[in-house]
């Protein structure tokens, strides 16, 4: 039995959240939530503010206004303890979040554990090995990142994002630069980890096959209105969402006649 609509199942919620740089909003009045154990896809045009939103969620950029609650803690005005709770709740893989080239794959995965946990090194190493097995990289532990294919590097970065066993995992354009087959494999991995561990994933992507494959729900950010245009299941939004969202999900080009008018 699922409790997808219970209040208690919400692990992150944004309420009229405005985000941006130096007090200047990139996106305004964002309201959406993330439920336990779901994959929430964030999509929207290039430059609309998706990475800015991921940075805000990762506590690297303060919100301009509004509320952002993670694991029951309000980020705005949070004290040190609150911030620690939020940071420990989130594992992130940024868009260009490269692995450290001078460290082995295993050492890359161990890195977040060193900063946050007082566990003995052999224990950390064993935990990192388990994570690498979970992303099918057990045989690549001692390789350097540049010895791995693009897809393997992404999987290693996902293992690193999982290092502190966060309930929320944020992936910013994980399949950028991957071929369609590798990208489809990554989708399966994300779904598998999400559903087998009841973690929540926030995944930025505008690849339509990925959206329909992995998204339990999606949030559509519109660069024109600078806010959330729609939240819902991709199939439902395709059928009955706002026009712009239906156009995006059905990959319909703008009408040049209308554009010219
Ligand atoms: N560090 C920054 N300082 C000021 N503006 C920025 C910074 N990073 C990004 N921006 C601007 O914020 C807007 C949204 O960028 P971004 O969040 O990277 O978009 P997306 O990830 O959706 O492509 C863009 O107009 C971009 O130029
Ligand atoms: Mg981006």
XYZ file of C-alpha atoms and ligand atoms in Angstrom:
289
model
C 0.000 0.000 0.000
C 1.347 3.420 -0.862
C 0.752 6.696 0.875
C 1.850 8.887 -1.996
C -0.441 11.718 -1.037
C 0.187 11.712 2.693
C 1.781 14.822 4.156
C 4.266 12.522 5.874
C 5.487 11.223 2.546
C 6.759 14.659 1.517
C 10.526 14.897 1.992
C 11.133 18.261 0.300
C 8.774 21.105 -0.349
C 9.208 24.442 -2.057
C 6.596 27.091 -1.359
C 6.625 30.329 -3.371
C 10.375 29.936 -3.596
C 12.312 32.559 -5.566
C 15.855 31.732 -6.577
C 18.681 33.554 -8.301
C 21.902 35.488 -7.824
C 22.641 38.709 -5.922
C 18.977 39.275 -5.146
C 17.990 39.032 -8.811
C 15.450 36.267 -9.421
C 16.033 33.680 -12.134
C 12.811 31.833 -11.160
C 9.972 33.035 -8.939
C 7.187 31.582 -6.850
C 8.161 27.956 -7.299
C 5.832 25.617 -5.434
C 6.197 21.846 -5.647
C 7.051 18.933 -3.425
C 9.067 15.757 -3.595
C 7.645 12.580 -2.095
C 9.540 9.722 -0.559
C 10.558 7.088 -3.062
C 9.633 8.987 -6.195
C 11.609 10.227 -9.172
C 10.706 13.857 -9.769
C 11.966 15.175 -13.085
C 12.671 18.883 -13.487
C 12.622 20.107 -17.033
C 12.608 23.356 -18.898
C 14.540 25.163 -21.588
C 18.238 25.844 -21.537
C 19.165 28.676 -19.184
C 15.774 28.749 -17.440
C 17.220 28.062 -13.987
C 17.319 24.301 -13.450
C 20.912 24.215 -12.211
C 20.213 27.299 -10.082
C 17.358 25.366 -8.461
C 19.630 22.352 -7.859
C 22.267 24.640 -6.277
C 19.610 26.140 -4.008
C 18.366 22.701 -2.956
C 21.963 21.654 -2.287
C 22.271 24.696 0.055
C 25.037 26.230 -2.060
C 22.927 29.252 -2.962
C 20.543 30.988 -0.521
C 16.928 31.423 -1.679
C 15.861 35.000 -2.415
C 12.451 34.521 -0.792
C 9.849 31.896 -0.012
C 10.274 28.612 1.756
C 12.253 25.447 1.114
C 11.775 22.608 3.571
C 13.964 19.516 3.484
C 13.443 16.576 5.860
C 11.158 18.781 7.942
C 13.739 21.565 8.329
C 13.211 25.054 6.885
C 16.314 26.124 4.978
C 15.618 29.851 5.261
C 16.971 30.922 8.628
C 18.177 27.424 9.542
C 20.779 27.199 12.307
C 23.945 25.138 11.978
C 22.236 21.972 13.137
C 19.365 22.465 10.713
C 21.767 23.054 7.851
C 23.638 19.868 8.737
C 20.368 17.911 8.698
C 19.546 19.308 5.261
C 23.052 18.686 3.888
C 23.046 15.117 5.155
C 19.691 14.588 3.450
C 20.952 15.389 -0.027
C 23.460 13.760 -2.351
C 24.265 15.698 -5.494
C 25.690 15.058 -8.904
C 26.143 18.364 -10.684
C 25.928 18.914 -14.408
C 29.665 19.161 -14.814
C 30.347 17.340 -11.579
C 33.454 15.606 -12.687
C 35.236 13.013 -10.606
C 38.623 13.969 -9.210
C 41.056 12.865 -11.893
C 43.933 12.174 -9.552
C 41.922 9.808 -7.336
C 40.808 6.266 -8.085
C 37.119 5.561 -8.566
C 36.992 4.018 -5.083
C 38.710 7.042 -3.501
C 36.262 9.354 -5.269
C 33.330 7.507 -3.680
C 35.034 7.527 -0.257
C 35.640 11.275 -0.370
C 32.279 12.493 1.019
C 32.521 9.920 3.814
C 35.872 11.342 4.932
C 34.417 14.808 5.307
C 31.338 13.722 7.252
C 31.908 10.481 9.068
C 34.215 9.307 11.745
C 34.343 5.784 10.476
C 37.538 3.838 10.240
C 39.097 3.762 6.794
C 38.592 0.019 6.154
C 34.878 0.460 6.921
C 34.624 3.428 4.567
C 36.422 1.465 1.894
C 34.020 -1.450 2.279
C 31.004 0.871 2.099
C 32.403 2.466 -1.058
C 32.911 -0.981 -2.578
C 29.272 -1.834 -1.868
C 28.157 1.372 -3.567
C 30.326 0.622 -6.583
C 28.744 -2.851 -6.818
C 25.312 -1.225 -6.736
C 26.214 0.746 -9.868
C 27.941 -2.270 -11.486
C 31.434 -0.826 -11.137
C 32.968 -3.314 -8.720
C 35.719 -4.120 -11.213
C 36.622 -0.491 -11.809
C 37.359 0.466 -8.184
C 41.075 0.992 -8.689
C 40.873 2.673 -12.075
C 41.335 6.375 -12.638
C 38.280 8.269 -13.929
C 39.806 8.868 -17.368
C 40.101 5.105 -17.831
C 36.290 4.822 -17.702
C 33.696 5.379 -20.438
C 31.300 8.346 -20.113
C 28.500 6.121 -18.801
C 30.780 4.508 -16.224
C 31.924 7.935 -15.030
C 28.286 8.940 -14.511
C 27.639 5.768 -12.542
C 30.711 6.436 -10.379
C 29.452 9.981 -9.756
C 26.053 8.565 -8.744
C 27.801 6.196 -6.317
C 29.597 9.219 -4.857
C 26.268 11.068 -4.502
C 24.944 8.045 -2.576
C 27.964 7.892 -0.259
C 26.246 9.333 2.811
C 23.063 7.341 2.171
C 20.993 10.474 1.623
C 17.209 10.158 1.362
C 17.269 12.629 -1.566
C 19.544 12.341 -4.588
C 19.846 15.251 -7.018
C 21.138 14.545 -10.525
C 21.633 17.492 -12.880
C 21.412 16.300 -16.492
C 22.910 12.867 -15.801
C 22.598 11.653 -19.378
C 24.097 14.723 -21.070
C 26.727 13.577 -23.531
C 25.756 9.896 -23.363
C 24.590 7.816 -26.324
C 20.924 6.678 -26.229
C 21.730 3.135 -25.107
C 23.988 4.249 -22.247
C 21.420 6.873 -21.344
C 18.683 4.191 -21.220
C 20.902 2.051 -18.983
C 21.368 5.005 -16.646
C 17.569 5.452 -16.522
C 17.175 1.834 -15.431
C 19.814 2.307 -12.746
C 18.116 5.437 -11.396
C 14.752 3.655 -11.262
C 16.278 0.605 -9.641
C 18.066 2.559 -6.894
C 15.033 4.755 -6.322
C 12.550 1.938 -5.957
C 14.774 -0.569 -4.173
C 15.920 1.900 -1.504
C 12.840 4.185 -1.316
C 15.101 7.158 -1.982
C 13.764 10.220 -3.728
C 15.458 11.383 -6.892
C 15.297 14.860 -8.370
C 16.535 14.530 -11.916
C 17.052 17.401 -14.335
C 16.595 16.228 -17.889
C 14.870 17.285 -21.070
C 15.303 14.010 -22.861
C 11.766 12.892 -23.632
C 12.432 9.115 -23.532
C 14.018 9.555 -20.084
C 11.132 11.661 -18.812
C 8.547 9.063 -19.806
C 10.699 6.220 -18.509
C 11.749 7.495 -15.086
C 9.467 10.330 -13.972
C 6.807 9.484 -11.410
C 5.993 13.162 -11.700
C 7.561 16.125 -13.428
C 7.899 19.842 -12.806
C 7.953 22.049 -15.866
C 9.837 25.346 -15.519
C 9.021 28.017 -18.061
C 11.709 30.539 -18.960
C 9.096 32.994 -20.266
C 6.964 33.155 -17.140
C 9.974 32.402 -14.900
C 7.954 29.987 -12.810
C 6.466 26.488 -12.588
C 3.955 25.962 -15.367
C 2.865 22.447 -14.478
C 3.447 19.613 -12.020
C 2.172 16.114 -12.676
C 2.592 12.730 -14.273
C 4.122 13.048 -17.759
C 1.351 10.987 -19.421
C -1.334 13.126 -17.812
C 0.400 16.375 -18.742
C 0.797 15.120 -22.300
C -2.967 14.530 -22.438
C -4.301 17.504 -20.561
C -1.476 19.811 -19.405
C -1.009 23.440 -20.429
C -0.424 23.933 -24.151
C 3.302 24.720 -23.853
C 3.879 21.560 -21.812
C 1.903 19.394 -24.253
C 3.939 20.892 -27.083
C 7.183 20.072 -25.260
C 6.135 16.517 -24.396
C 4.865 15.771 -27.902
C 7.922 17.428 -29.454
C 5.798 19.726 -31.609
C 7.639 22.602 -33.303
C 6.372 26.173 -33.098
C 4.161 27.147 -35.997
C 6.280 29.526 -38.128
C 3.118 31.238 -39.468
C 1.934 31.986 -35.940
C 5.456 33.077 -34.946
C 5.591 35.563 -37.825
C 2.155 36.986 -37.090
N 26.902 32.230 -10.900
C 25.968 32.931 -11.561
N 25.795 34.258 -11.358
C 24.855 34.968 -12.009
N 23.995 34.429 -12.909
C 24.110 33.109 -13.154
C 25.093 32.287 -12.504
N 24.949 31.004 -12.945
C 23.928 31.034 -13.824
N 23.416 32.281 -13.957
C 22.298 32.689 -14.810
O 21.088 32.109 -14.288
C 20.236 31.701 -15.348
C 19.878 30.235 -15.167
O 21.044 29.444 -15.328
P 21.030 27.887 -15.036
O 20.401 27.656 -13.717
O 22.431 27.405 -15.215
O 20.083 27.338 -16.201
P 19.803 25.843 -16.709
O 20.496 24.893 -15.779
O 18.310 25.718 -16.697
O 20.340 25.763 -18.103
C 20.974 31.992 -16.648
O 20.488 33.195 -17.171
C 22.410 32.137 -16.219
O 23.105 33.017 -17.050
Mg 21.880 23.455 -16.078
